[in-house]
CSV table of C-alpha atoms in Angstrom, one decimal:
chain,number,residue,atom,x,y,z
A,1,MET,CA,0.1,0.0,0.1
A,2,LYS,CA,1.2,3.5,-0.9
A,3,THR,CA,0.6,4.8,2.7
A,4,GLY,CA,2.8,5.4,5.6
A,5,THR,CA,2.0,5.6,9.3
A,6,LEU,CA,2.2,8.6,11.2
A,7,GLN,CA,2.9,8.3,14.7
A,8,ILE,CA,3.2,11.1,17.4
A,9,ASN,CA,5.6,9.9,20.2
A,10,ASP,CA,5.8,11.7,23.5
A,11,ASN,CA,9.5,10.6,23.7
A,12,LEU,CA,10.4,13.0,21.2
A,13,SER,CA,14.2,12.6,20.9
A,14,ALA,CA,15.0,9.1,22.3
A,15,GLY,CA,17.0,8.1,19.4
A,16,ASP,CA,19.4,11.1,20.2
A,17,TYR,CA,20.4,9.6,23.6
A,18,VAL,CA,21.3,5.9,23.0
A,19,SER,CA,24.7,4.5,24.2
A,20,LEU,CA,27.5,4.7,21.9
A,21,ASP,CA,28.0,0.9,21.8
A,22,TYR,CA,24.4,0.4,21.0
A,23,LEU,CA,24.7,3.1,18.1
A,24,ARG,CA,27.9,1.5,16.6
A,25,GLU,CA,26.1,-2.0,16.8
A,26,LEU,CA,22.9,-0.5,15.0
A,27,GLN,CA,24.9,1.5,12.4
A,28,SER,CA,27.0,-1.7,11.6
A,29,ALA,CA,23.9,-4.0,11.3
A,30,ARG,CA,22.3,-1.4,9.1
A,31,LEU,CA,25.3,-0.8,6.8
A,32,ARG,CA,25.6,-4.5,6.1
A,33,SER,CA,21.9,-4.7,5.3
A,34,ILE,CA,21.9,-1.7,3.1
A,35,VAL,CA,25.0,-2.6,1.2
A,36,LYS,CA,23.4,-6.2,0.2
A,37,TYR,CA,20.1,-4.5,-0.4
A,38,THR,CA,21.6,-1.9,-2.8
A,39,TYR,CA,24.0,-4.3,-4.5
A,40,ASP,CA,21.1,-6.7,-5.4
A,41,ARG,CA,18.7,-4.0,-6.6
A,42,VAL,CA,20.9,-1.2,-8.1
A,43,GLY,CA,22.8,-2.2,-11.2
A,44,TYR,CA,24.9,0.9,-11.3
A,45,PHE,CA,26.1,0.5,-7.8
A,46,ARG,CA,26.8,-3.2,-8.3
A,47,SER,CA,28.9,-2.5,-11.1
A,48,ARG,CA,30.8,0.2,-9.1
A,49,MET,CA,31.6,-2.3,-6.4
A,50,ASP,CA,32.6,-5.1,-9.0
A,51,GLU,CA,34.9,-2.6,-10.7
A,52,ASN,CA,36.6,-1.8,-7.4
A,53,GLY,CA,37.1,-5.5,-6.3
A,54,VAL,CA,34.5,-5.0,-3.3
A,55,ARG,CA,32.2,-7.9,-2.3
A,56,VAL,CA,29.2,-7.6,0.0
A,57,GLU,CA,31.0,-10.1,2.3
A,58,ASP,CA,33.8,-7.6,2.7
A,59,ILE,CA,31.6,-5.3,4.9
A,60,HIS,CA,31.4,-6.4,8.4
A,61,ASP,CA,30.9,-3.4,10.4
A,62,ILE,CA,30.9,0.4,10.2
A,63,SER,CA,34.7,0.6,10.0
A,64,ASP,CA,34.7,-1.3,6.7
A,65,LEU,CA,32.8,1.7,5.1
A,66,HIS,CA,35.9,3.1,3.5
A,67,LYS,CA,36.2,0.2,1.2
A,68,LEU,CA,33.1,1.0,-0.6
A,69,PRO,CA,33.3,3.4,-3.8
A,70,PHE,CA,32.0,6.9,-3.4
A,71,SER,CA,28.8,8.2,-5.2
A,72,GLN,CA,28.3,11.8,-6.4
A,73,LYS,CA,25.9,14.1,-7.9
A,74,THR,CA,26.9,13.2,-11.6
A,75,ASP,CA,26.0,9.8,-10.8
A,76,LEU,CA,22.4,11.0,-10.3
A,77,ARG,CA,22.5,13.0,-13.6
A,78,ASP,CA,23.9,10.2,-15.6
A,79,ASN,CA,21.2,7.9,-14.4
A,80,TYR,CA,18.2,10.4,-15.0
A,81,PRO,CA,15.5,9.9,-14.2
A,82,PHE,CA,15.0,6.7,-12.3
A,83,GLY,CA,18.1,4.6,-12.9
A,84,LEU,CA,19.3,4.6,-9.3
A,85,PHE,CA,16.0,3.7,-7.8
A,86,ALA,CA,16.1,0.3,-5.7
A,87,VAL,CA,12.4,-0.4,-5.8
A,88,PRO,CA,9.8,-0.4,-8.7
A,89,MET,CA,7.6,2.6,-9.3
A,90,SER,CA,4.7,0.8,-7.8
A,91,GLU,CA,6.6,1.0,-4.4
A,92,VAL,CA,7.4,4.8,-5.0
A,93,VAL,CA,5.0,6.9,-2.9
A,94,ARG,CA,6.7,10.2,-3.9
A,95,VAL,CA,9.3,11.9,-6.0
A,96,HIS,CA,11.1,15.2,-5.5
A,97,ALA,CA,13.7,17.1,-7.6
A,98,SER,CA,16.4,19.5,-7.0
A,99,SER,CA,16.4,22.9,-8.4
A,100,GLY,CA,19.5,22.2,-10.4
A,101,THR,CA,21.1,25.1,-12.2
A,102,THR,CA,22.3,23.3,-15.4
A,103,GLY,CA,20.8,20.3,-17.2
A,104,LYS,CA,18.3,17.9,-15.8
A,105,PRO,CA,17.2,18.0,-12.2
A,106,ILE,CA,18.4,15.6,-9.7
A,107,VAL,CA,15.4,13.2,-9.0
A,108,VAL,CA,15.0,11.4,-5.6
A,109,ALA,CA,12.3,8.9,-4.5
A,110,TYR,CA,10.6,7.7,-1.4
A,111,THR,CA,8.9,4.7,-0.2
A,112,ALA,CA,6.1,4.9,2.3
A,113,GLU,CA,8.9,3.6,4.9
A,114,ASP,CA,11.1,6.4,3.8
A,115,LEU,CA,8.6,9.0,4.6
A,116,VAL,CA,8.0,7.7,8.0
A,117,THR,CA,11.8,7.8,8.7
A,118,TRP,CA,11.8,11.5,7.1
A,119,GLN,CA,8.9,12.4,9.5
A,120,GLU,CA,11.0,10.8,12.6
A,121,VAL,CA,14.1,12.8,12.0
A,122,MET,CA,12.2,16.1,11.3
A,123,ARG,CA,10.2,15.5,14.6
A,124,ARG,CA,13.5,15.0,16.4
A,125,ALA,CA,15.0,18.1,14.7
A,126,PHE,CA,12.2,20.4,15.8
A,127,ALA,CA,12.4,18.9,19.4
A,128,SER,CA,16.1,19.8,19.3
A,129,CYS,CA,15.1,23.4,18.8
A,130,GLY,CA,12.9,23.4,21.8
A,131,LEU,CA,9.6,23.2,19.8
A,132,THR,CA,6.6,21.2,21.2
A,133,ARG,CA,3.2,20.3,20.2
A,134,ASN,CA,2.0,23.6,21.6
A,135,ASP,CA,3.8,25.5,19.0
A,136,ILE,CA,2.4,27.1,15.8
A,137,ILE,CA,4.9,26.6,13.2
A,138,GLN,CA,5.0,28.6,9.6
A,139,VAL,CA,6.5,26.7,6.8
A,140,ALA,CA,7.9,29.3,4.3
A,141,PHE,CA,10.0,26.8,2.4
A,142,GLY,CA,8.7,26.2,-1.2
A,143,TYR,CA,6.5,23.3,-1.8
A,144,GLY,CA,6.5,21.0,-4.8
A,145,LEU,CA,9.5,19.4,-6.2
A,146,PHE,CA,11.7,21.1,-3.6
A,147,THR,CA,12.0,18.9,-0.6
A,148,GLY,CA,12.0,21.7,2.0
A,149,GLY,CA,8.4,22.6,2.2
A,150,LEU,CA,6.9,19.1,2.5
A,151,GLY,CA,9.8,17.8,4.6
A,152,ALA,CA,9.4,20.4,7.3
A,153,HIS,CA,5.4,20.2,7.0
A,154,TYR,CA,5.2,16.5,8.0
A,155,GLY,CA,7.9,17.0,10.5
A,156,VAL,CA,5.6,19.6,12.3
A,157,GLU,CA,2.7,17.1,12.2
A,158,ALA,CA,4.8,14.4,13.6
A,159,LEU,CA,5.8,16.7,16.4
A,160,GLY,CA,2.0,17.1,16.9
A,161,ALA,CA,2.2,21.1,16.5
A,162,THR,CA,0.1,23.2,14.3
A,163,VAL,CA,1.3,23.8,10.9
A,164,ILE,CA,0.8,26.9,8.8
A,165,PRO,CA,1.8,25.8,5.2
A,166,SER,CA,2.4,29.4,3.8
A,167,GLY,CA,4.8,28.1,1.2
A,168,GLY,CA,7.6,30.5,-0.2
A,169,GLY,CA,6.9,34.1,-1.5
A,170,ASN,CA,4.2,36.7,-0.9
A,171,THR,CA,6.0,38.4,1.8
A,172,GLN,CA,3.0,40.6,2.7
A,173,ARG,CA,0.9,37.5,3.3
A,174,GLN,CA,3.7,35.9,5.4
A,175,VAL,CA,3.9,38.9,8.0
A,176,MET,CA,0.1,39.0,8.1
A,177,LEU,CA,-0.1,35.3,8.9
A,178,MET,CA,2.7,35.6,11.5
A,179,LYS,CA,0.8,38.4,13.1
A,180,ASP,CA,-3.0,37.2,12.9
A,181,PHE,CA,-2.3,33.6,13.6
A,182,GLY,CA,0.3,34.1,16.4
A,183,THR,CA,3.0,31.9,14.8
A,184,THR,CA,5.7,30.9,17.2
A,185,ALA,CA,8.3,29.5,14.7
A,186,ILE,CA,9.1,29.8,11.1
A,187,CYS,CA,11.0,27.6,8.6
A,188,CYS,CA,12.6,29.2,5.6
A,189,THR,CA,15.9,30.2,4.1
A,190,PRO,CA,17.8,33.0,6.3
A,191,SER,CA,18.0,35.4,3.4
A,192,TYR,CA,14.3,35.2,2.9
A,193,PHE,CA,13.6,35.8,6.7
A,194,ASN,CA,15.9,38.7,6.3
A,195,HIS,CA,13.5,39.9,3.6
A,196,ILE,CA,10.4,39.2,5.9
A,197,THR,CA,11.8,41.0,8.9
A,198,GLU,CA,12.8,44.1,6.5
A,199,TYR,CA,9.2,44.1,5.0
A,200,GLY,CA,7.8,43.9,8.5
A,201,GLN,CA,9.8,47.0,9.6
A,202,SER,CA,8.7,49.0,6.3
A,203,VAL,CA,5.0,48.5,7.2
A,204,GLY,CA,5.5,49.1,11.0
A,205,ILE,CA,5.6,45.5,12.3
A,206,ASP,CA,8.3,44.8,14.5
A,207,LEU,CA,8.7,41.0,14.7
A,208,ARG,CA,10.3,41.4,18.3
A,209,GLU,CA,6.8,42.3,19.3
A,210,LEU,CA,5.0,39.1,17.8
A,211,PRO,CA,5.0,35.7,19.5
A,212,ILE,CA,7.4,34.3,17.1
A,213,ARG,CA,10.4,32.9,19.1
A,214,VAL,CA,12.2,30.2,17.0
A,215,GLY,CA,13.6,30.5,13.3
A,216,VAL,CA,14.7,27.1,11.7
A,217,PHE,CA,16.8,28.2,8.7
A,218,GLY,CA,18.4,26.2,6.0
A,219,ALA,CA,18.7,25.4,2.2
A,220,GLU,CA,21.8,27.9,2.0
A,221,PRO,CA,25.2,28.5,3.8
A,222,TRP,CA,25.0,31.4,6.3
A,223,THR,CA,27.3,32.8,8.9
A,224,GLN,CA,27.5,33.4,12.5
A,225,GLU,CA,27.2,37.0,11.7
A,226,MET,CA,24.0,36.6,9.8
A,227,ARG,CA,22.6,34.6,12.8
A,228,ALA,CA,23.5,37.5,15.1
A,229,ARG,CA,21.8,39.9,12.8
A,230,ILE,CA,18.6,37.8,12.5
A,231,GLU,CA,18.4,37.1,16.3
A,232,GLN,CA,18.8,41.0,16.9
A,233,ASN,CA,16.3,42.2,14.4
A,234,ALA,CA,13.6,39.6,15.2
A,235,GLY,CA,14.2,38.8,18.8
A,236,ILE,CA,14.2,35.0,18.2
A,237,LYS,CA,16.5,32.1,18.4
A,238,ALA,CA,17.9,31.0,15.1
A,239,TYR,CA,18.6,27.3,14.4
A,240,ASP,CA,20.6,26.1,11.5
A,241,ILE,CA,19.1,22.9,9.8
A,242,TYR,CA,21.0,20.9,7.3
A,243,GLY,CA,19.9,18.4,4.4
A,244,LEU,CA,20.3,17.3,1.0
A,245,SER,CA,17.6,16.2,-1.4
A,246,GLU,CA,20.0,13.4,-2.4
A,247,ILE,CA,20.0,11.9,1.1
A,248,ILE,CA,16.5,12.6,2.4
A,249,GLY,CA,15.9,16.3,2.3
A,250,PRO,CA,15.9,18.6,5.4
A,251,GLY,CA,16.4,16.7,8.8
A,252,VAL,CA,19.9,15.2,8.3
A,253,ALA,CA,21.4,17.4,11.1
A,254,ILE,CA,20.1,20.3,13.4
A,255,GLU,CA,21.4,22.5,16.0
A,256,CYS,CA,20.3,22.1,19.6
A,257,SER,CA,20.1,24.7,22.2
A,258,GLU,CA,23.8,25.0,22.7
A,259,HIS,CA,24.2,26.3,19.1
A,260,ASP,CA,27.6,24.4,19.0
A,261,GLY,CA,27.4,22.4,15.9
A,262,LEU,CA,24.5,20.3,14.2
A,263,HIS,CA,23.6,17.0,15.6
A,264,ILE,CA,23.7,14.6,12.7
A,265,PHE,CA,20.9,11.8,12.9
A,266,GLU,CA,23.7,9.2,12.5
A,267,ASP,CA,21.5,6.3,13.2
A,268,HIS,CA,20.0,6.8,9.6
A,269,PHE,CA,22.9,9.1,7.9
A,270,TYR,CA,26.4,8.0,8.8
A,271,PRO,CA,28.9,10.8,8.2
A,272,GLU,CA,32.6,10.6,7.1
A,273,ILE,CA,35.0,13.4,6.6
A,274,ILE,CA,37.5,13.1,3.8
A,275,ASP,CA,40.2,15.0,2.1
A,276,PRO,CA,38.2,16.5,-1.0
A,277,ASP,CA,41.5,16.1,-3.1
A,278,THR,CA,42.6,12.6,-2.2
A,279,GLY,CA,39.4,11.0,-1.1
A,280,LYS,CA,41.3,9.8,2.0
A,281,VAL,CA,39.3,9.5,5.4
A,282,LEU,CA,40.2,12.2,7.9
A,283,PRO,CA,39.8,11.5,11.7
A,284,ASP,CA,37.3,13.2,13.7
A,285,GLY,CA,38.2,16.8,14.5
A,286,GLU,CA,39.8,17.5,11.0
A,287,THR,CA,38.1,19.5,8.4
A,288,GLY,CA,37.2,18.2,5.1
A,289,GLU,CA,34.4,17.2,2.8
A,290,LEU,CA,31.3,15.6,4.4
A,291,VAL,CA,30.5,12.2,3.0
A,292,ILE,CA,27.1,10.4,4.0
A,293,THR,CA,25.8,7.0,3.7
A,294,THR,CA,22.0,6.5,4.1
A,295,LEU,CA,21.6,3.5,6.3
A,296,THR,CA,17.7,3.1,6.2
A,297,LYS,CA,16.6,4.6,2.9
A,298,LYS,CA,14.9,2.1,0.6
A,299,ALA,CA,13.7,3.8,-2.4
A,300,MET,CA,17.1,5.3,-3.5
A,301,PRO,CA,19.9,4.6,-1.1
A,302,MET,CA,23.0,6.7,-1.2
A,303,ILE,CA,26.4,5.0,-0.4
A,304,ARG,CA,29.2,7.4,0.5
A,305,TYR,CA,27.7,10.3,-1.2
A,306,ARG,CA,30.1,13.2,-1.5
A,307,THR,CA,28.2,16.3,-0.5
A,308,ARG,CA,30.9,18.9,-1.3
A,309,ASP,CA,30.1,20.6,2.0
A,310,ILE,CA,33.1,21.4,4.1
A,311,THR,CA,32.9,20.8,7.7
A,312,ARG,CA,34.4,18.6,10.5
A,313,ILE,CA,33.2,16.1,13.3
A,314,ILE,CA,33.3,17.9,16.7
A,315,THR,CA,34.9,15.4,19.0
A,316,GLU,CA,33.8,16.8,22.4
A,317,PRO,CA,30.5,15.7,24.0
A,318,CYS,CA,27.6,18.2,23.8
A,319,ALA,CA,26.5,19.9,26.9
A,320,CYS,CA,22.8,18.9,25.7
A,321,GLY,CA,23.6,15.4,26.6
A,322,ARG,CA,22.8,13.9,23.1
A,323,SER,CA,25.0,11.0,22.2
A,324,ILE,CA,24.6,11.5,18.4
A,325,ARG,CA,27.8,13.4,16.9
A,326,ARG,CA,27.8,16.9,15.7
A,327,ILE,CA,29.1,18.4,12.5
A,328,ALA,CA,30.6,21.9,12.4
A,329,ARG,CA,28.2,24.6,11.0
A,330,ILE,CA,28.6,24.5,7.1
A,331,SER,CA,29.5,27.9,5.5
A,332,THR,CA,31.4,26.8,2.6
A,333,ARG,CA,31.4,24.1,-0.2
A,334,SER,CA,34.2,22.7,-2.1
A,335,ASP,CA,32.3,23.6,-5.4
A,336,ASP,CA,31.2,27.1,-4.5
A,337,MET,CA,35.0,28.4,-4.1
A,338,PHE,CA,36.2,30.8,-6.8
A,339,ILE,CA,39.9,31.5,-7.5
A,340,ILE,CA,41.1,35.1,-8.1
A,341,ARG,CA,44.6,35.7,-9.0
A,342,GLY,CA,45.6,32.4,-7.3
A,343,VAL,CA,43.7,33.0,-4.1
A,344,ASN,CA,40.8,30.6,-2.9
A,345,VAL,CA,37.8,32.8,-2.0
A,346,PHE,CA,34.6,31.6,-0.4
A,347,PRO,CA,31.6,33.8,-0.4
A,348,SER,CA,31.1,33.3,3.3
A,349,GLN,CA,34.3,35.0,3.9
A,350,ILE,CA,33.1,38.1,2.2
A,351,GLU,CA,29.9,37.8,4.2
A,352,ALA,CA,31.4,37.7,7.3
A,353,ALA,CA,33.8,40.7,6.7
A,354,LEU,CA,30.8,42.9,5.5
A,355,LEU,CA,28.6,42.1,8.6
A,356,SER,CA,31.4,42.7,11.0
A,357,VAL,CA,31.0,46.4,10.2
A,358,ASP,CA,28.1,48.3,11.4
A,359,GLY,CA,25.9,50.2,9.0
A,360,THR,CA,25.7,47.4,6.4
A,361,LEU,CA,22.5,45.4,5.6
A,362,PRO,CA,22.6,41.5,5.1
A,363,HIS,CA,22.0,42.1,1.4
A,364,TYR,CA,25.1,41.9,-1.0
A,365,GLN,CA,26.3,40.3,-4.3
A,366,ILE,CA,29.6,39.3,-5.6
A,367,VAL,CA,30.4,40.1,-9.3
A,368,LEU,CA,33.5,38.4,-10.9
A,369,TYR,CA,34.8,40.0,-14.0
A,370,ARG,CA,37.9,40.2,-16.2
A,371,GLU,CA,39.7,43.5,-17.0
A,372,ARG,CA,42.9,43.6,-19.2
A,373,GLY,CA,43.3,39.9,-18.7
A,374,MET,CA,43.0,40.0,-14.9
A,375,ASP,CA,40.3,38.6,-12.8
A,376,ASN,CA,38.7,40.9,-10.4
A,377,ILE,CA,36.0,41.0,-7.6
A,378,GLU,CA,33.4,43.6,-7.4
A,379,VAL,CA,31.3,43.4,-4.0
A,380,ASP,CA,28.1,45.5,-4.0
A,381,VAL,CA,26.6,45.9,-0.5
A,382,GLU,CA,23.5,47.7,0.7
A,383,ILE,CA,23.8,50.3,3.6
A,384,SER,CA,21.3,51.6,6.0
A,385,GLU,CA,19.0,54.5,5.0
A,386,ASN,CA,20.3,57.0,7.6
A,387,LEU,CA,24.0,56.2,6.3
A,388,PHE,CA,22.9,56.5,2.5
A,389,SER,CA,21.7,59.7,2.9
A,390,ASP,CA,24.2,61.0,5.3
A,391,GLN,CA,27.4,63.0,4.8
A,392,VAL,CA,29.6,62.0,2.0
A,393,ARG,CA,32.5,61.7,4.4
A,394,ALA,CA,30.6,59.2,6.7
A,395,VAL,CA,29.8,57.0,3.4
A,396,GLU,CA,33.5,57.2,2.3
A,397,ASN,CA,34.6,56.2,5.8
A,398,LEU,CA,32.2,53.3,5.8
A,399,GLN,CA,33.3,52.2,2.2
A,400,LYS,CA,37.1,52.2,3.4
A,401,GLN,CA,36.1,50.2,6.6
A,402,LEU,CA,34.4,47.5,4.4
A,403,SER,CA,37.2,47.3,1.7
A,404,HIS,CA,39.8,46.9,4.6
A,405,ALA,CA,37.6,44.1,6.3
A,406,ILE,CA,37.4,42.3,3.1
A,407,GLU,CA,41.0,42.7,2.3
A,408,SER,CA,42.2,41.5,5.8
A,409,THR,CA,39.9,38.5,5.4
A,410,ILE,CA,40.6,37.1,1.8
A,411,GLY,CA,44.1,39.1,1.3
A,412,LEU,CA,42.8,40.7,-2.0
A,413,ARG,CA,41.6,44.2,-2.7
A,414,VAL,CA,38.1,44.3,-4.2
A,415,LEU,CA,36.1,47.0,-5.9
A,416,LEU,CA,33.4,47.8,-3.2
A,417,LYS,CA,30.2,49.6,-4.2
A,418,LEU,CA,27.6,51.0,-1.6
A,419,VAL,CA,24.2,50.8,-2.8
A,420,ALA,CA,20.9,52.1,-1.6
A,421,PRO,CA,18.5,49.9,0.6
A,422,GLY,CA,16.5,47.8,-1.7
A,423,ALA,CA,18.8,48.0,-4.7
A,424,ILE,CA,19.8,44.3,-4.6
A,425,THR,CA,17.0,41.9,-5.8
A,426,ARG,CA,15.5,39.9,-2.9
A,427,SER,CA,15.2,36.1,-3.1
A,428,GLU,CA,12.2,34.2,-1.8
A,429,GLY,CA,14.4,31.1,-1.8
A,430,LYS,CA,17.9,30.6,-2.0
A,431,ALA,CA,19.8,33.7,-2.4
A,432,LYS,CA,22.0,34.0,-5.3
A,433,ARG,CA,25.2,35.8,-4.2
A,434,VAL,CA,27.8,35.3,-7.0
A,435,PHE,CA,27.6,36.4,-10.6
A,436,ASP,CA,30.4,35.5,-12.7
A,437,HIS,CA,30.8,37.5,-15.9
A,438,ARG,CA,34.3,36.4,-16.8
A,439,GLU,CA,34.8,34.9,-20.2
A,440,LYS,CA,34.3,31.2,-20.1
């Protein structure tokens, strides 16, 4: 039957506090099972294992994971649309697809059992943020093929809370619903929430005076400086949620009240950190690329999926008492880096530099261009209304401060342009920060 069972469990986070010995035994058993399951059902994975000389019998416990071949986004594109499915379409109850920028979208699938797993991890995620069945949670992620909206929606219902399925966009309505319905928490991208806060201020609605107390933000990298700006302007606690469509959607990892890394639900998603250049597995505590293996997903298991996200596994126990491990907040990806005159630059570095200076707004864009054969960076950043209309000397001083902050951070001089409030186009989903105008 194409139905899952939604169960509301008062013991909201029991899976987060299991003993380490039990967790390792569970992971090993699930790894053995999913490797055999995937080998038997997915021809592409079977051929990869055979090419690498790895047998199902070689995988005894979680320490053998490194023997298996990696998978990556190109594998999904090469097998578009259904080539990596491990079940027939009669057992697939839902498909989602990523909003890829080139070529065909990345297609992912779920069985009824997968949807129950997704509900479970999202329920645990919301509980980690201090949310309960007494909350009213507004889901302003996009619904449809994007996993964010429906993933959060069913997690709220599994929690037993009230869900407001507002979807993305229509900012005027978002603020109206928050005010009239007494929203206590919201889920969306951090850049869009900044836009919501800004719009509220423009119509005389201060979010700090509304019941909202929690924001669960994801789908794009964001910095600690952005968190501080959000919490100050809206009077809420901001939590970082992490997920990938290829793995399950939102709900792979989440911050707890300590805000010291994201707890990864490693009973379902086993993390490794590798050197992105060599593929060598790095010990806990070292920074590298996050690789995830789905231990329980049935419709489309992912074995050693290279996320391209740069992080590390935090070795110290969390003060919240959860036994599942944490990953450091992800602010960079190995594939969003750009190289200017031999220097590796990440957009998050520029964001942190900008927000460290008073007077800037959290709206900016980075333009890469080539002049006389040399690559250059232009950074356009909005400044507050009072500064924009202030004395020329004050604006020039701010421009110098920002230029110095960026140069000190990335080691390069940039062309910095201060623009009026509202000059940079707002996004209702993932914000586009980098525009590469260099000749290809």
